[in-house]
CSV table of C-alpha atoms in Angstrom, one decimal:
chain,number,residue,atom,x,y,z
A,1,MET,CA,43.4,61.3,104.9
A,2,ARG,CA,41.6,58.2,103.7
A,3,GLU,CA,43.4,56.5,100.8
A,4,THR,CA,41.1,55.9,97.8
A,5,VAL,CA,41.3,52.6,95.8
A,6,LEU,CA,39.7,51.0,92.9
A,7,SER,CA,38.5,47.5,94.0
A,8,ILE,CA,38.6,44.8,91.2
A,9,MET,CA,36.9,41.5,91.9
A,10,ILE,CA,37.0,38.7,89.3
A,11,THR,CA,34.8,35.7,89.7
A,12,ASP,CA,32.8,33.2,87.6
A,13,ARG,CA,29.6,34.7,86.3
A,14,ASP,CA,27.6,32.2,88.4
A,15,TYR,CA,28.8,34.1,91.5
A,16,GLU,CA,28.2,37.6,90.1
A,17,GLU,CA,24.9,38.2,92.1
A,18,GLU,CA,26.3,36.8,95.3
A,19,PHE,CA,29.4,39.0,95.1
A,20,ALA,CA,27.4,42.1,94.1
A,21,ALA,CA,25.1,41.5,97.1
A,22,TRP,CA,28.1,41.3,99.4
A,23,HIS,CA,29.2,44.8,98.3
A,24,GLN,CA,25.7,46.2,99.1
A,25,GLU,CA,25.7,44.5,102.5
A,26,LYS,CA,29.0,46.3,103.3
A,27,GLY,CA,27.6,49.7,102.3
A,28,ILE,CA,29.6,50.1,99.1
A,29,PRO,CA,27.2,52.2,97.0
A,30,LEU,CA,28.3,51.8,93.4
A,31,VAL,CA,29.5,48.6,91.8
A,32,LEU,CA,30.0,48.3,88.0
A,33,THR,CA,30.0,44.9,86.5
A,34,VAL,CA,31.6,44.0,83.1
A,35,LEU,CA,31.8,40.5,81.5
A,36,GLY,CA,35.1,38.8,80.6
A,37,GLU,CA,36.7,35.5,79.9
A,38,GLY,CA,39.5,33.6,81.6
A,39,THR,CA,42.8,32.8,79.8
A,40,ALA,CA,44.3,30.1,82.0
A,41,THR,CA,45.9,27.2,80.3
A,42,THR,CA,44.5,23.7,80.6
A,43,GLU,CA,47.4,22.7,82.8
A,44,ILE,CA,46.7,25.5,85.3
A,45,LEU,CA,42.9,24.8,85.2
A,46,ASP,CA,43.6,21.2,86.0
A,47,TYR,CA,46.0,22.1,88.8
A,48,LEU,CA,43.4,24.4,90.4
A,49,GLY,CA,40.5,22.1,89.8
A,50,LEU,CA,38.7,24.7,87.5
A,51,GLU,CA,37.0,24.6,84.2
A,52,ALA,CA,37.3,27.3,81.5
A,53,SER,CA,34.5,29.8,82.2
A,54,GLU,CA,33.1,33.2,81.5
A,55,LYS,CA,34.0,35.8,84.1
A,56,ALA,CA,32.4,38.7,85.8
A,57,VAL,CA,34.6,41.7,86.8
A,58,LEU,CA,33.1,43.9,89.6
A,59,LEU,CA,34.6,47.4,89.9
A,60,CYS,CA,34.0,49.9,92.7
A,61,ILE,CA,35.7,52.9,94.3
A,62,MET,CA,36.0,52.9,98.1
A,63,PRO,CA,38.3,53.8,101.0
A,64,ARG,CA,41.2,51.5,101.3
A,65,SER,CA,40.5,48.9,103.9
A,66,PRO,CA,42.7,45.8,104.4
A,67,ARG,CA,40.2,44.7,107.0
A,68,LEU,CA,37.4,44.7,104.4
A,69,VAL,CA,39.6,42.7,102.0
A,70,ARG,CA,40.2,40.1,104.7
A,71,GLN,CA,36.4,39.9,105.3
A,72,ALA,CA,35.8,39.4,101.6
A,73,GLU,CA,38.4,36.6,101.6
A,74,LYS,CA,36.6,34.8,104.5
A,75,GLU,CA,32.9,35.6,103.7
A,76,LEU,CA,33.2,35.0,100.0
A,77,TRP,CA,35.4,31.9,100.4
A,78,LEU,CA,38.1,33.4,98.1
A,79,ASP,CA,40.6,30.8,99.4
A,80,LEU,CA,38.7,28.1,97.6
A,81,PRO,CA,39.8,27.3,94.0
A,82,GLY,CA,37.5,28.9,91.5
A,83,ARG,CA,35.8,31.3,93.8
A,84,GLY,CA,37.6,34.4,92.5
A,85,ILE,CA,40.2,37.0,93.4
A,86,LEU,CA,40.1,40.5,94.8
A,87,LEU,CA,42.7,43.3,94.4
A,88,THR,CA,42.8,47.0,95.0
A,89,VAL,CA,44.6,49.7,93.0
A,90,PRO,CA,45.3,53.1,94.5
A,91,LEU,CA,43.7,56.2,93.0
A,92,SER,CA,45.2,59.7,93.1
A,93,SER,CA,42.0,61.7,93.2
A,94,ILE,CA,38.3,61.9,92.6
A,95,CYS,CA,36.8,65.1,91.2
A,96,GLU,CA,33.6,66.7,92.7
A,97,ASN,CA,33.2,66.6,96.5
A,98,ALA,CA,29.7,65.3,96.2
A,99,ALA,CA,30.7,62.3,94.2
A,100,LYS,CA,33.6,61.6,96.5
A,101,GLY,CA,31.4,61.8,99.6
A,102,TYR,CA,29.0,59.3,98.0
A,103,LEU,CA,31.6,56.8,96.9
A,104,MET,CA,33.6,57.1,100.1
A,105,ARG,CA,30.8,56.9,102.6
A,106,HIS,CA,31.7,53.4,103.9
A,107,LYS,CA,31.8,53.9,107.7
A,108,GLU,CA,34.9,51.8,108.6
A,109,GLU,CA,37.7,53.8,110.1
A,110,ALA,CA,40.6,54.5,107.8
A,111,THR,CA,43.8,52.6,108.2
A,112,MET,CA,47.3,54.0,108.0
A,113,GLU,CA,48.7,50.6,107.2
A,114,THR,CA,51.2,50.7,104.3
A,115,LYS,CA,53.2,47.9,102.8
A,116,GLU,CA,55.5,47.6,99.8
A,117,ALA,CA,53.5,46.3,96.8
A,118,THR,CA,53.9,42.5,96.4
A,119,TYR,CA,51.7,42.3,93.3
A,120,GLU,CA,51.1,44.5,90.3
A,121,LEU,CA,48.3,44.5,87.8
A,122,LEU,CA,49.3,44.5,84.1
A,123,ILE,CA,46.7,45.8,81.7
A,124,VAL,CA,47.3,44.9,78.1
A,125,ILE,CA,45.4,46.6,75.2
A,126,THR,CA,45.5,44.3,72.2
A,127,ASN,CA,43.7,43.7,68.9
A,128,GLN,CA,40.7,41.4,69.1
A,129,GLY,CA,41.5,37.8,68.6
A,130,HIS,CA,45.2,38.0,69.8
A,131,THR,CA,44.7,37.3,73.5
A,132,ASP,CA,46.4,33.9,73.1
A,133,LEU,CA,49.5,35.5,71.6
A,134,VAL,CA,49.6,38.0,74.5
A,135,MET,CA,49.2,35.2,77.1
A,136,GLU,CA,51.8,33.0,75.5
A,137,ALA,CA,54.3,35.8,75.7
A,138,ALA,CA,53.3,36.5,79.3
A,139,ARG,CA,53.6,32.9,80.3
A,140,SER,CA,57.0,32.6,78.8
A,141,ALA,CA,58.2,35.1,81.4
A,142,GLY,CA,56.3,33.5,84.4
A,143,ALA,CA,52.7,34.7,84.3
A,144,THR,CA,49.9,32.2,85.0
A,145,GLY,CA,46.6,33.5,83.7
A,146,GLY,CA,44.5,36.5,83.1
A,147,THR,CA,41.0,37.9,82.3
A,148,THR,CA,40.0,39.3,79.0
A,149,ILE,CA,37.4,42.1,78.5
A,150,HIS,CA,36.2,43.1,75.0
A,151,ALA,CA,36.4,46.8,74.2
A,152,LYS,CA,36.2,49.2,71.3
A,153,GLY,CA,38.9,51.7,70.5
A,154,ILE,CA,38.3,55.4,69.6
A,155,GLY,CA,40.7,57.9,68.1
A,156,MET,CA,42.2,55.2,65.9
A,157,ASP,CA,43.2,57.7,63.2
A,158,GLU,CA,45.4,59.6,65.6
A,159,ALA,CA,47.0,56.4,66.9
A,160,GLN,CA,47.7,55.3,63.3
A,161,LYS,CA,49.5,58.6,62.5
A,162,PHE,CA,51.6,58.2,65.7
A,163,PHE,CA,52.6,54.6,65.2
A,164,GLY,CA,52.6,54.6,61.4
A,165,ILE,CA,50.5,51.4,61.1
A,166,SER,CA,46.8,50.5,60.9
A,167,ILE,CA,45.3,49.8,64.3
A,168,ALA,CA,42.0,47.8,64.6
A,169,ALA,CA,39.1,49.4,66.4
A,170,GLU,CA,38.0,46.2,68.0
A,171,ARG,CA,40.3,45.7,71.0
A,172,GLU,CA,40.6,43.5,74.1
A,173,LEU,CA,41.8,44.4,77.6
A,174,VAL,CA,43.8,41.7,79.3
A,175,PHE,CA,44.2,41.9,83.1
A,176,ILE,CA,47.2,39.9,84.4
A,177,LEU,CA,48.0,39.9,88.1
A,178,VAL,CA,51.7,39.3,88.7
A,179,ARG,CA,54.3,39.4,91.4
A,180,SER,CA,56.2,42.7,91.4
A,181,GLU,CA,59.6,41.0,90.8
A,182,LYS,CA,58.2,39.4,87.6
A,183,ARG,CA,56.6,42.6,86.2
A,184,ARG,CA,59.5,43.9,84.1
A,185,ALA,CA,60.3,40.5,82.5
A,186,ILE,CA,56.6,39.8,81.6
A,187,MET,CA,56.0,43.3,80.2
A,188,LYS,CA,59.2,43.0,78.1
A,189,ALA,CA,58.1,39.6,76.8
A,190,ILE,CA,54.7,40.9,75.8
A,191,MET,CA,56.1,43.9,73.9
A,192,CYS,CA,58.8,41.7,72.2
A,193,GLN,CA,56.3,39.0,71.1
A,194,ALA,CA,53.0,40.9,70.8
A,195,GLY,CA,53.9,44.6,70.7
A,196,VAL,CA,52.8,47.4,68.4
A,197,GLN,CA,54.8,46.1,65.4
A,198,SER,CA,53.1,42.6,65.7
A,199,GLU,CA,49.7,41.6,64.5
A,200,ALA,CA,48.5,41.9,68.1
A,201,GLN,CA,49.6,45.6,68.3
A,202,SER,CA,49.6,45.5,72.1
A,203,VAL,CA,50.3,48.2,74.6
A,204,VAL,CA,50.9,47.2,78.2
A,205,PHE,CA,51.1,49.2,81.4
A,206,SER,CA,51.2,48.3,85.1
A,207,LEU,CA,49.5,49.5,88.3
A,208,PRO,CA,50.5,48.9,91.9
A,209,VAL,CA,48.2,46.7,93.9
A,210,CYS,CA,47.5,47.7,97.6
A,211,ASP,CA,45.7,44.5,98.8
A,212,VAL,CA,44.9,41.1,97.3
A,213,ALA,CA,42.9,38.1,98.3
A,214,GLY,CA,42.2,34.8,96.7
A,215,LEU,CA,45.8,34.0,95.5
A,216,ARG,CA,47.0,31.6,98.2
A,217,HIS,CA,47.7,28.9,95.6
A,218,LEU,CA,50.3,31.2,94.0
A,219,ASP,CA,51.9,31.9,97.4
A,220,ASP,CA,52.0,28.2,98.0
A,221,GLU,CA,53.6,27.6,94.6
A,222,ASP,CA,56.3,30.2,95.3
A,223,ALA,CA,57.1,28.6,98.7
A,224,GLU,CA,57.8,25.2,97.2
């Protein structure tokens, strides 16, 4: 059976159309784009030769294909600093056969390749304006940078009853890609320094990552 994944591609907004066109060329039918902002520190930006910039996050559902990830890394020049990163997260199911057939129609043969996850994606839900606090906590435990997406919460009344505190409706999602062995320490740091009882009122969870491209600089750092 073909494994289904959510593909997440993060790049500068200047490359958004180019990256979207690449998906269409590969026969991936539905790509959703949301806008975000980078959170890397000045030191990291200087190291990578980047400037602080607005980000585009491209999301799509497709069959897992390490070969397609390698093609993206080569054809979209993801090895170059500032071009972007690609990661895939496994999905457990898609309802409706018609929808699944549409989203999974990419013609490449499925692969049975499986590897233990090296990276995990942390998703932090925090009050608007507190991303810096979240990232300071994450960096204190070894994280580098992340991408922020603005969101609006619903069901705040129920959340307030559960936690016993007032929770802001204006929220932010922070995506942080980390090595698996650092996940626990980074999540603990976020919850200790920016958790529900703080002004940030953050909640954090993690997702396993199947495949990743565009992070060679992190691998080189770890090898030093």
